[in-house]
Coordinates of C-alpha atoms in Angstrom, one line a residue:
Chain A
M1 CA 13.9 -19.1 -47.0
I2 CA 10.2 -18.8 -47.4
A3 CA 10.0 -22.4 -48.6
L4 CA 11.8 -23.4 -45.5
L5 CA 9.5 -21.5 -43.2
G6 CA 6.6 -22.9 -45.1
R7 CA 7.9 -26.4 -44.6
K8 CA 8.3 -25.8 -40.9
L9 CA 4.8 -24.4 -40.6
Q10 CA 3.5 -27.5 -42.4
L11 CA 5.4 -29.8 -40.1
N12 CA 4.0 -27.9 -37.2
L13 CA 0.5 -28.1 -38.5
K14 CA 1.0 -31.9 -39.0
E15 CA 2.2 -32.1 -35.4
I16 CA -0.8 -30.1 -34.2
R17 CA -3.2 -32.3 -36.1
K18 CA -1.5 -35.5 -34.8
N19 CA -1.8 -34.2 -31.2
Y20 CA -5.3 -32.9 -31.5
S21 CA -6.4 -34.8 -28.4
C22 CA -3.9 -32.9 -26.3
Y23 CA -5.6 -29.7 -27.2
L24 CA -9.0 -31.2 -26.5
F25 CA -7.8 -32.1 -23.0
M26 CA -6.5 -28.6 -22.4
A27 CA -9.5 -26.8 -23.9
P28 CA -11.7 -26.5 -20.8
F29 CA -9.0 -25.2 -18.6
A30 CA -7.4 -23.1 -21.3
L31 CA -10.7 -21.5 -22.2
C32 CA -11.4 -20.3 -18.7
F33 CA -7.7 -19.4 -18.2
F34 CA -7.6 -17.1 -21.2
A35 CA -11.1 -15.7 -20.6
F36 CA -10.7 -14.9 -16.9
V37 CA -7.0 -14.6 -16.2
I38 CA -4.9 -13.6 -19.3
L39 CA -7.2 -11.6 -21.5
P40 CA -8.5 -9.5 -18.6
V41 CA -5.0 -8.2 -18.0
F42 CA -4.8 -6.8 -21.5
I43 CA -8.3 -5.5 -21.3
A44 CA -7.5 -3.7 -18.0
I45 CA -4.5 -2.1 -19.5
Y46 CA -6.6 -0.9 -22.5
Y47 CA -9.4 0.5 -20.3
S48 CA -6.9 2.3 -18.1
F49 CA -6.4 4.7 -21.0
T50 CA -10.1 5.4 -21.3
Y51 CA -13.0 7.0 -19.4
F52 CA -15.5 4.2 -18.9
D53 CA -18.6 4.2 -16.7
I54 CA -20.2 1.0 -18.1
L55 CA -23.3 2.9 -19.3
E56 CA -21.5 4.4 -22.3
A57 CA -18.8 3.1 -24.5
P58 CA -15.2 3.8 -23.3
V59 CA -13.7 7.1 -24.5
F60 CA -10.0 7.2 -25.1
I61 CA -8.4 9.9 -22.8
G62 CA -4.7 9.0 -23.0
M63 CA -2.7 9.2 -19.8
K64 CA -5.4 11.2 -17.9
N65 CA -6.2 8.4 -15.5
Y66 CA -2.6 8.0 -14.5
I67 CA -2.1 11.8 -14.2
R68 CA -5.1 11.9 -11.9
L69 CA -3.7 8.9 -9.9
F70 CA -0.3 10.3 -9.2
F71 CA -1.0 14.0 -9.1
E72 CA -4.6 14.6 -7.9
D73 CA -5.6 11.5 -5.9
G74 CA -4.1 11.9 -2.4
L75 CA -5.8 8.8 -1.2
F76 CA -4.2 6.7 -4.0
L77 CA -0.8 7.9 -2.9
T78 CA -1.7 6.8 0.7
A79 CA -2.9 3.4 -0.6
L80 CA 0.3 3.1 -2.7
K81 CA 2.5 4.0 0.3
N82 CA 0.6 1.6 2.6
T83 CA 0.7 -1.3 0.1
L84 CA 4.4 -0.8 -0.5
L85 CA 5.1 -0.6 3.2
I86 CA 3.1 -3.8 3.9
A87 CA 4.7 -5.6 0.9
V88 CA 8.3 -4.5 1.9
I89 CA 7.8 -5.6 5.5
T90 CA 5.5 -8.7 5.3
G91 CA 6.8 -10.1 2.0
P92 CA 10.5 -10.7 3.0
L93 CA 9.7 -11.3 6.7
G94 CA 6.9 -13.8 5.9
Y95 CA 9.1 -15.5 3.4
L96 CA 12.1 -15.9 5.7
L97 CA 9.8 -17.0 8.5
C98 CA 8.4 -19.7 6.3
L99 CA 11.8 -20.9 5.3
I100 CA 13.3 -20.8 8.8
V101 CA 10.4 -22.5 10.5
A102 CA 10.1 -25.2 7.8
W103 CA 13.9 -25.8 8.1
L104 CA 13.7 -26.2 11.9
I105 CA 10.6 -28.4 11.6
N106 CA 12.3 -30.7 9.2
E107 CA 14.5 -32.0 12.0
L108 CA 11.6 -33.2 14.1
P109 CA 10.3 -36.8 14.2
P110 CA 7.4 -37.3 11.7
F111 CA 4.4 -37.2 14.1
M112 CA 5.6 -34.1 15.9
R113 CA 6.4 -32.6 12.5
A114 CA 2.8 -33.0 11.4
I115 CA 1.4 -31.5 14.6
V116 CA 3.8 -28.5 14.5
T117 CA 3.2 -27.9 10.8
L118 CA -0.5 -27.8 11.5
C119 CA 0.0 -25.3 14.3
F120 CA 1.9 -22.9 12.1
Y121 CA -0.3 -23.4 9.0
A122 CA -3.6 -23.2 10.9
P123 CA -3.8 -19.3 11.0
A124 CA -3.4 -19.2 7.2
I125 CA -6.1 -21.7 6.4
A126 CA -8.5 -20.5 9.2
N127 CA -9.1 -17.1 7.5
V128 CA -10.6 -15.6 10.7
Y129 CA -9.5 -12.3 12.0
F130 CA -12.5 -11.5 14.3
I131 CA -10.7 -12.9 17.3
W132 CA -8.0 -10.2 17.1
S133 CA -10.6 -7.5 17.4
I134 CA -11.4 -8.9 20.9
I135 CA -7.8 -9.3 21.8
F136 CA -7.0 -5.7 20.7
S137 CA -10.4 -4.3 21.8
G138 CA -10.1 -0.7 22.9
D139 CA -11.8 -1.1 26.4
Q140 CA -10.6 -2.9 29.5
Y141 CA -12.2 -6.1 28.3
G142 CA -9.7 -6.3 25.5
Y143 CA -7.0 -8.8 26.4
I144 CA -3.9 -6.7 25.6
N145 CA -5.4 -3.7 27.4
S146 CA -6.4 -5.7 30.5
I147 CA -2.9 -7.2 30.8
L148 CA -1.3 -3.8 30.4
L149 CA -3.8 -2.3 33.0
N150 CA -3.1 -5.1 35.4
L151 CA 0.7 -4.5 35.2
D152 CA 0.0 -0.8 35.7
L153 CA 1.9 0.0 32.5
I154 CA -1.0 2.1 31.3
S155 CA -3.7 4.0 33.2
S156 CA -6.4 3.9 30.6
P157 CA -7.1 1.5 27.8
I158 CA -5.4 2.2 24.4
Q159 CA -7.7 2.5 21.4
F160 CA -5.7 0.0 19.4
L161 CA -8.2 -0.4 16.5
E162 CA -9.0 3.3 16.3
D163 CA -5.7 5.1 16.9
K164 CA -3.9 5.8 13.7
A165 CA -0.5 5.1 15.3
Y166 CA -1.5 1.4 16.1
I167 CA -3.5 0.5 13.0
M168 CA -0.7 -0.2 10.6
P169 CA 1.6 -2.1 13.0
I170 CA -1.3 -4.3 14.1
A171 CA -2.3 -5.0 10.5
I172 CA 1.3 -5.9 9.7
F173 CA 1.5 -8.1 12.7
I174 CA -1.6 -10.0 11.7
I175 CA -0.6 -10.3 8.1
I176 CA 2.6 -12.0 9.3
W177 CA 0.5 -14.2 11.5
V178 CA -1.3 -15.6 8.5
S179 CA 1.8 -15.6 6.2
L180 CA 2.9 -19.2 6.8
G181 CA 0.7 -20.4 3.9
T182 CA 1.4 -22.1 0.6
S183 CA 5.1 -21.0 0.6
F184 CA 5.5 -22.7 4.0
L185 CA 4.1 -26.0 2.8
S186 CA 6.2 -25.8 -0.3
F187 CA 9.4 -25.4 1.9
I188 CA 8.4 -28.3 4.2
A189 CA 7.8 -30.5 1.2
G190 CA 11.0 -29.4 -0.6
L191 CA 13.1 -29.9 2.5
Q192 CA 11.9 -33.5 3.0
G193 CA 12.9 -34.3 -0.5
V194 CA 16.6 -33.2 -0.1
D195 CA 18.9 -36.1 -0.8
R196 CA 20.4 -37.2 2.6
T197 CA 23.6 -38.5 1.1
L198 CA 24.5 -35.0 0.1
F199 CA 25.0 -34.1 3.8
E200 CA 27.4 -37.0 4.2
A201 CA 29.3 -36.0 1.1
G202 CA 29.3 -32.4 2.4
A203 CA 30.7 -33.4 5.8
V204 CA 33.6 -35.1 4.0
D205 CA 34.2 -32.0 2.0
G206 CA 34.5 -29.9 5.1
I207 CA 31.1 -28.7 6.1
R208 CA 31.3 -28.2 9.8
N209 CA 27.9 -26.9 11.1
R210 CA 24.2 -26.8 10.2
W211 CA 24.4 -23.2 8.9
Q212 CA 27.0 -24.1 6.3
E213 CA 24.9 -27.1 5.5
L214 CA 21.9 -24.9 4.9
W215 CA 23.7 -22.4 2.6
F216 CA 25.8 -24.8 0.6
I217 CA 23.6 -27.9 0.4
T218 CA 20.0 -27.4 1.5
L219 CA 19.1 -24.1 -0.1
P220 CA 20.5 -25.0 -3.6
S221 CA 18.6 -28.3 -3.4
I222 CA 15.3 -26.6 -2.9
R223 CA 15.9 -23.8 -5.4
G224 CA 12.7 -24.6 -7.2
Q225 CA 10.7 -24.2 -4.0
L226 CA 12.6 -21.0 -3.1
L227 CA 11.5 -19.5 -6.4
F228 CA 7.9 -20.7 -6.1
A229 CA 7.5 -19.5 -2.5
A230 CA 8.9 -16.1 -3.4
V231 CA 6.2 -15.8 -6.1
M232 CA 3.5 -16.8 -3.6
S233 CA 4.8 -14.4 -0.9
I234 CA 5.1 -11.4 -3.2
T235 CA 1.8 -11.9 -4.9
G236 CA 0.1 -12.3 -1.6
S237 CA 1.8 -9.4 0.1
F238 CA 0.5 -6.9 -2.6
T239 CA -3.2 -7.9 -2.1
V240 CA -4.0 -8.1 1.5
G241 CA -7.2 -6.1 1.6
G242 CA -9.2 -8.9 3.3
V243 CA -7.2 -9.0 6.5
I244 CA -7.7 -5.3 7.0
T245 CA -11.4 -5.4 6.3
G246 CA -11.8 -8.5 8.5
L247 CA -9.9 -6.9 11.4
F248 CA -11.1 -3.4 11.5
G249 CA -14.6 -4.1 10.3
D250 CA -14.5 -1.3 7.8
P251 CA -11.7 -1.0 5.2
A252 CA -11.6 2.8 5.6
T253 CA -10.2 2.7 9.2
T254 CA -9.3 5.9 10.9
D255 CA -7.9 8.4 8.4
Y256 CA -7.4 5.6 6.0
A257 CA -4.4 4.5 8.0
A258 CA -4.4 1.0 6.4
W259 CA -6.0 1.8 3.1
T260 CA -4.4 -0.4 0.4
L261 CA -4.4 -0.5 -3.4
A262 CA -6.7 -3.5 -3.4
Q263 CA -9.3 -1.5 -1.5
H264 CA -8.8 1.6 -3.6
L265 CA -9.4 -0.6 -6.7
E266 CA -12.6 -2.1 -5.2
D267 CA -13.8 1.3 -4.2
Y268 CA -13.6 2.6 -7.8
G269 CA -14.5 -0.6 -9.6
G270 CA -17.1 -2.1 -7.3
V271 CA -18.7 0.9 -5.7
R272 CA -18.3 4.0 -8.0
F273 CA -18.2 2.1 -11.3
D274 CA -15.4 4.4 -12.6
M275 CA -14.0 1.5 -14.5
G276 CA -11.3 3.2 -16.5
Y277 CA -9.8 4.7 -13.4
A278 CA -10.1 1.4 -11.5
C279 CA -8.3 -0.3 -14.4
A280 CA -5.5 2.3 -14.1
I281 CA -5.2 1.2 -10.4
A282 CA -5.2 -2.5 -11.5
T283 CA -2.5 -1.8 -14.0
V284 CA -0.3 -0.1 -11.4
M285 CA -0.8 -3.2 -9.2
F286 CA 0.0 -5.5 -12.0
I287 CA 3.2 -3.7 -12.8
L288 CA 4.3 -3.6 -9.2
M289 CA 3.6 -7.4 -8.6
F290 CA 5.1 -8.4 -11.9
G291 CA 8.2 -6.2 -11.6
C292 CA 8.8 -7.3 -8.1
N293 CA 8.4 -10.9 -8.9
S294 CA 10.8 -10.7 -11.9
A295 CA 13.4 -8.9 -9.9
V296 CA 13.3 -11.4 -7.0
Q297 CA 13.4 -14.4 -9.4
K298 CA 16.7 -13.0 -10.8
L299 CA 18.0 -12.5 -7.3
L300 CA 17.1 -15.9 -6.0
R301 CA 18.8 -17.7 -8.8
K302 CA 22.1 -16.6 -7.2
V303 CA 21.4 -18.5 -3.9
G304 CA 24.2 -20.9 -3.0
T305 CA 26.6 -19.7 -5.6
Chain B
M1 CA 23.4 -41.9 8.7
A2 CA 26.8 -41.2 10.2
K3 CA 29.1 -44.0 11.2
N4 CA 28.7 -44.0 14.9
G5 CA 24.9 -43.4 15.0
K6 CA 25.3 -39.7 15.7
R7 CA 23.9 -37.3 13.2
L8 CA 26.3 -35.2 11.2
N9 CA 26.9 -31.6 12.2
R10 CA 24.3 -31.8 15.0
S11 CA 24.6 -31.3 18.8
V12 CA 22.0 -32.4 21.3
Q13 CA 21.9 -29.1 23.1
V14 CA 21.0 -27.1 19.9
D15 CA 18.5 -29.8 18.9
I16 CA 16.7 -29.4 22.2
A17 CA 16.8 -25.6 22.1
I18 CA 15.3 -25.7 18.6
I19 CA 12.5 -28.0 19.7
V20 CA 11.7 -25.7 22.7
V21 CA 11.7 -22.6 20.6
L22 CA 9.6 -24.2 17.9
C23 CA 7.0 -25.4 20.4
V24 CA 6.7 -22.0 22.1
F25 CA 6.4 -20.3 18.8
A26 CA 3.8 -22.8 17.5
A27 CA 1.8 -22.4 20.7
F28 CA 1.8 -18.6 20.1
M29 CA 0.6 -19.1 16.5
V30 CA -2.4 -21.2 17.4
M31 CA -3.3 -19.4 20.6
P32 CA -5.7 -16.9 18.9
L33 CA -7.5 -19.8 17.3
I34 CA -7.7 -21.7 20.6
F35 CA -8.9 -18.5 22.2
A36 CA -11.6 -18.2 19.6
I37 CA -12.8 -21.7 20.4
A38 CA -12.6 -21.1 24.1
S39 CA -14.5 -17.8 23.8
S40 CA -17.2 -19.4 21.7
F41 CA -18.2 -21.5 24.8
K42 CA -18.2 -18.5 27.2
P43 CA -21.4 -17.2 28.6
M44 CA -22.0 -13.5 28.2
S45 CA -21.1 -12.8 31.9
E46 CA -17.6 -14.3 31.4
I47 CA -16.9 -12.2 28.2
F48 CA -17.3 -9.1 30.2
I49 CA -15.3 -9.7 33.3
F50 CA -12.2 -7.9 34.3
P51 CA -9.5 -9.2 34.2
P52 CA -10.6 -11.5 31.3
K53 CA -10.1 -15.2 31.5
F54 CA -8.6 -17.4 28.7
F55 CA -10.7 -20.5 29.2
P56 CA -14.5 -20.5 30.1
M57 CA -15.3 -21.3 33.7
K58 CA -18.9 -22.4 32.9
P59 CA -18.8 -23.6 29.3
T60 CA -22.1 -23.2 27.4
F61 CA -23.5 -23.6 24.0
Q62 CA -25.5 -20.4 24.3
N63 CA -23.4 -18.6 21.7
Y64 CA -24.1 -21.2 19.1
R65 CA -27.8 -21.2 19.9
D66 CA -27.9 -17.4 19.7
L67 CA -26.1 -17.6 16.3
F68 CA -28.7 -20.0 14.9
S69 CA -31.6 -18.0 16.2
L70 CA -30.1 -14.8 14.8
M71 CA -29.6 -16.5 11.5
S72 CA -33.1 -17.9 11.4
N73 CA -34.5 -14.5 12.1
S74 CA -32.9 -13.0 9.0
W75 CA -35.2 -12.9 6.1
V76 CA -33.2 -15.3 4.1
P77 CA -33.1 -18.6 6.0
F78 CA -29.7 -19.7 7.4
S79 CA -29.8 -22.9 5.5
R80 CA -29.9 -20.9 2.2
Y81 CA -26.5 -19.2 3.0
G82 CA -25.1 -22.6 4.0
F83 CA -26.3 -24.2 0.8
N84 CA -24.8 -21.4 -1.3
T85 CA -21.4 -21.8 0.3
I86 CA -21.4 -25.6 0.1
F87 CA -22.5 -25.5 -3.5
I88 CA -19.9 -23.0 -4.5
T89 CA -17.2 -25.0 -2.6
L90 CA -18.2 -28.4 -4.0
A91 CA -18.8 -27.3 -7.6
G92 CA -15.7 -25.1 -7.7
T93 CA -13.5 -27.7 -6.2
A94 CA -14.7 -30.6 -8.4
G95 CA -14.6 -28.5 -11.6
H96 CA -11.2 -27.1 -10.8
I97 CA -9.7 -30.6 -10.2
V98 CA -11.2 -32.1 -13.4
F99 CA -10.2 -29.1 -15.5
A100 CA -6.7 -28.8 -14.1
S101 CA -6.0 -32.5 -14.3
M102 CA -7.2 -32.8 -17.8
C103 CA -5.0 -29.9 -18.8
A104 CA -2.0 -31.2 -16.9
Y105 CA -2.1 -34.7 -18.4
P106 CA -0.9 -33.8 -21.9
L107 CA 1.3 -31.1 -20.6
A108 CA 3.1 -33.6 -18.4
L109 CA 3.3 -36.6 -20.6
K110 CA 3.3 -35.5 -24.2
K111 CA 5.3 -33.4 -26.5
F112 CA 3.3 -31.1 -28.8
P113 CA 3.6 -27.6 -30.2
G114 CA 2.5 -25.0 -27.7
G115 CA 2.6 -27.1 -24.6
K116 CA 5.7 -25.6 -23.1
G117 CA 4.6 -22.1 -23.9
F118 CA 1.3 -22.7 -22.2
F119 CA 2.9 -23.8 -19.0
N120 CA 5.2 -20.8 -19.0
L121 CA 2.1 -18.7 -19.2
I122 CA 0.8 -20.4 -16.1
L123 CA 4.0 -19.5 -14.3
L124 CA 3.6 -15.9 -15.3
A125 CA 0.0 -16.0 -14.1
L126 CA 1.1 -17.0 -10.6
M127 CA 2.9 -13.6 -10.5
F128 CA -0.3 -11.5 -10.3
S129 CA -3.4 -11.9 -8.3
G130 CA -7.1 -11.8 -9.2
A131 CA -7.4 -8.2 -8.0
V132 CA -5.9 -7.1 -11.3
T133 CA -8.6 -8.7 -13.4
T134 CA -11.7 -7.8 -11.4
V135 CA -13.0 -5.0 -13.7
P136 CA -12.7 -6.7 -17.1
N137 CA -14.1 -9.9 -15.5
Y138 CA -17.1 -7.9 -14.2
M139 CA -17.7 -6.7 -17.8
T140 CA -17.4 -10.3 -19.1
M141 CA -19.8 -11.7 -16.5
A142 CA -22.3 -8.9 -17.2
K143 CA -22.2 -9.7 -20.9
L144 CA -22.7 -13.4 -20.3
G145 CA -25.7 -12.6 -18.1
W146 CA -24.0 -14.2 -15.1
V147 CA -24.6 -11.4 -12.6
D148 CA -26.6 -12.8 -9.7
T149 CA -25.7 -16.4 -10.4
Y150 CA -23.0 -18.6 -8.9
W151 CA -20.9 -18.7 -12.1
P152 CA -18.9 -15.5 -11.6
V153 CA -17.5 -17.0 -8.4
I154 CA -17.0 -20.5 -9.8
A155 CA -15.8 -20.0 -13.4
P156 CA -12.6 -18.0 -12.8
Y157 CA -11.6 -20.3 -10.1
L158 CA -11.8 -23.3 -12.4
A159 CA -8.7 -22.0 -14.2
S160 CA -6.8 -21.1 -11.0
P161 CA -3.1 -21.4 -12.2
L162 CA -1.9 -22.8 -8.9
G163 CA -3.8 -26.1 -9.4
L164 CA -2.3 -26.7 -12.8
F165 CA 1.1 -25.7 -11.5
L166 CA 1.0 -28.4 -8.8
M167 CA -0.7 -31.1 -10.9
K168 CA 1.6 -31.1 -13.9
P169 CA 5.0 -32.0 -12.2
F170 CA 3.2 -34.5 -10.0
I171 CA 1.9 -36.4 -13.0
E172 CA 5.3 -36.1 -14.6
Q173 CA 7.0 -37.9 -11.7
N174 CA 4.3 -40.4 -10.8
V175 CA 2.9 -41.7 -14.0
P176 CA 5.4 -43.8 -16.0
I177 CA 5.2 -42.9 -19.7
S178 CA 5.7 -46.6 -20.6
L179 CA 2.4 -47.4 -18.9
I180 CA 0.6 -44.8 -21.1
E181 CA 2.3 -46.1 -24.2
S182 CA 1.4 -49.7 -23.6
A183 CA -2.2 -48.7 -22.9
Q184 CA -2.2 -46.8 -26.2
T185 CA -1.0 -49.8 -28.2
E186 CA -3.7 -51.9 -26.7
G187 CA -6.2 -49.3 -28.1
V188 CA -7.4 -47.8 -24.9
S189 CA -8.9 -44.4 -25.6
E190 CA -7.2 -41.2 -24.4
W191 CA -10.1 -40.4 -22.1
Q192 CA -10.0 -43.9 -20.5
I193 CA -6.2 -43.6 -20.1
F194 CA -6.7 -40.2 -18.3
W195 CA -9.6 -41.3 -16.2
R196 CA -8.7 -44.9 -15.4
I197 CA -4.9 -44.8 -15.3
V198 CA -3.6 -41.3 -14.7
M199 CA -6.2 -40.0 -12.2
P200 CA -5.9 -42.9 -9.7
L201 CA -2.1 -42.6 -9.7
V202 CA -2.2 -38.9 -8.8
K203 CA -4.6 -39.1 -5.8
P204 CA -2.2 -37.0 -3.5
A205 CA -2.2 -34.2 -6.1
W206 CA -6.0 -33.9 -6.3
L207 CA -6.3 -34.2 -2.5
T208 CA -3.9 -31.2 -2.4
L209 CA -6.1 -29.3 -4.9
I210 CA -9.1 -30.1 -2.7
V211 CA -7.3 -28.5 0.3
F212 CA -6.5 -25.3 -1.5
S213 CA -9.8 -25.0 -3.2
V214 CA -11.9 -25.6 -0.1
Q215 CA -9.7 -23.1 1.7
N216 CA -10.4 -20.4 -0.9
L217 CA -14.0 -21.1 -1.8
W218 CA -15.3 -21.8 1.7
S219 CA -14.2 -18.4 2.9
M220 CA -15.6 -16.6 -0.2
G221 CA -17.2 -13.5 1.2
N222 CA -19.2 -10.8 -0.5
S223 CA -18.9 -10.8 -4.3
M224 CA -19.4 -7.8 -6.5
Y225 CA -21.4 -10.0 -8.9
I226 CA -24.0 -11.1 -6.4
Y227 CA -26.7 -8.7 -5.2
D228 CA -29.4 -11.2 -4.6
E229 CA -29.6 -11.9 -0.8
Q230 CA -30.7 -15.5 -1.7
L231 CA -27.3 -16.1 -3.3
K232 CA -25.0 -14.6 -0.7
T233 CA -22.5 -16.8 1.1
L234 CA -22.2 -18.1 4.6
N235 CA -19.1 -16.0 5.2
F236 CA -20.9 -12.9 4.1
A237 CA -23.9 -13.6 6.4
M238 CA -21.7 -14.4 9.3
S239 CA -19.6 -11.2 8.9
Q240 CA -22.8 -9.2 8.9
I241 CA -23.6 -10.7 12.3
V242 CA -20.1 -10.1 13.7
S243 CA -20.2 -6.5 12.6
G244 CA -22.9 -6.0 15.3
G245 CA -20.1 -5.0 17.7
I246 CA -18.5 -6.3 20.8
A247 CA -21.9 -7.2 22.4
R248 CA -21.7 -10.1 19.9
A249 CA -18.2 -11.2 20.9
G250 CA -19.4 -14.7 21.9
V251 CA -21.5 -15.2 18.8
G252 CA -18.6 -13.8 16.7
S253 CA -16.3 -16.4 18.2
A254 CA -18.8 -19.1 17.4
V255 CA -18.8 -17.8 13.8
S256 CA -15.0 -18.0 13.7
V257 CA -15.1 -21.6 14.9
I258 CA -17.6 -22.6 12.2
M259 CA -15.7 -20.9 9.4
M260 CA -12.3 -22.2 10.3
S261 CA -13.3 -25.8 11.2
V262 CA -14.0 -27.0 7.7
P263 CA -10.8 -25.9 5.9
I264 CA -8.7 -27.1 8.9
A265 CA -10.4 -30.5 9.0
V266 CA -9.8 -30.9 5.3
F267 CA -6.2 -30.0 5.7
V268 CA -5.7 -32.5 8.6
I269 CA -7.2 -35.3 6.5
A270 CA -5.0 -34.6 3.5
Q271 CA -1.8 -33.3 5.2
T272 CA 0.6 -36.0 4.1
N273 CA -0.7 -35.9 0.5
V274 CA -0.2 -32.1 0.4
V275 CA 3.4 -32.4 1.4
E276 CA 4.0 -35.3 -1.1
T277 CA 2.5 -33.2 -3.9
M278 CA 4.4 -30.0 -3.1
A279 CA 7.7 -31.9 -3.1
T280 CA 7.5 -32.3 -6.8
S281 CA 6.5 -28.7 -7.6
G282 CA 8.8 -25.8 -7.7
I283 CA 9.8 -23.4 -10.4
K284 CA 12.4 -25.0 -12.6
E285 CA 15.2 -23.0 -14.1

């Protein structure tokens, strides 16, 4: 048994030596990847069990950070609630929107398809939210307010960006506006690659309309893109801090109405330098994203079956 | 496609309805961006009229002039912010493409221990975002003495998993293994094979990587690693100006136009390549 293992190891070593150039090619990327993407996850998990303020070495404090998060930090719970709310609404909605729009676009002639794709994708690449602060401005010069005033639907301007009741819906609306990103392009590309002869074969087999075609032929053919786009949508929907800061100017907003985990993390990690606590927040985010991704991957593998 | 020239399972009425709905929806999506462009050409008097107008009546470049004079009055010259952003974008994009392609080449075309495992790790890395790694990365950067340099922004981006994820399947599908093998028998070095044979064949893939990199790096805002005003980015400087309030609505729109025009232009140039590249990607079962 041991001899066998030893032989296998030797064979492997031989293989490794023979392919040394492969490892050389991978080295620069792999080095950065391990140093800045993979290892930090483990380091963050480790720090999350410590008290660490950078100045002194980390002190192990067990579950204290997590107890503080879930039982003492009301703002964390607000952030968690908001993040989940945003993720649960914008994740699936953005994903479906990407799929449906891409599917409809796929029927257009090539030139028109390129133009319409650009129109839908532009908000996601543009990365500008400032314009929405003029549109939703809380005085009569704000566009929405002026329209509503003109139609006599309201008598005085609504403070869209200051009123707690409107902050979250507006944030979600704008996140959906920018959600036709990488997933959307992936769907467009995938749909163009679907084998056309499958549709003819499907018609012979009794597929009568485009909805059946979608479920039985198109979706199974782009399963790879469905899985990839889901990953992109989920990961994106859990880390949307930038939109909110860009839109409301200040991430805190009124009563922290749109405070998210990403902002809570930045507050403790980048401002207060309470690194152990920040890492506990990061670990919670990691578990949420990873868990959600794994679950959705399992679910999507059932499409078209 | 179908025998009598008609397309299968399609009716003209529904086709037209779909086109109309798509166009209305598309117009709604770009409207805020068009509105930003229109507003950037409005004189102050038109920004504060009631009811507001969508398009400027007397278009003017005043907002752009104001923006540049505001920028040149700040104690770090405007050109410095511009240089920082351009440098970060160019260096990050170039490095990312070279690193990701070099790594993708053996993963796509060779069989060796650990290759598959490494790519699976890339897939897992797509499942969480950079927010999770900020604190440990901060410690690393501080230890390396990289605080207040460009590197903390550029280095983690070099290993962005998305680039490798897109590059590897594209090489797999577009570079014939026989070509590589015949080059090897002729004694061409691995580096030459990669640089002279593989890279030219996967131009659409690296154009795609350029689109995504420029998009991410160009809009890089404030970084927790950079305190020196001399090293701050354009997006940071511009957002400082915008936060001056509604009185700067015109200037703010001009800022938006400048920030969005570069990534959109790059996408328009590379659009067909992006679609071609993404067609080969997708998470395999």
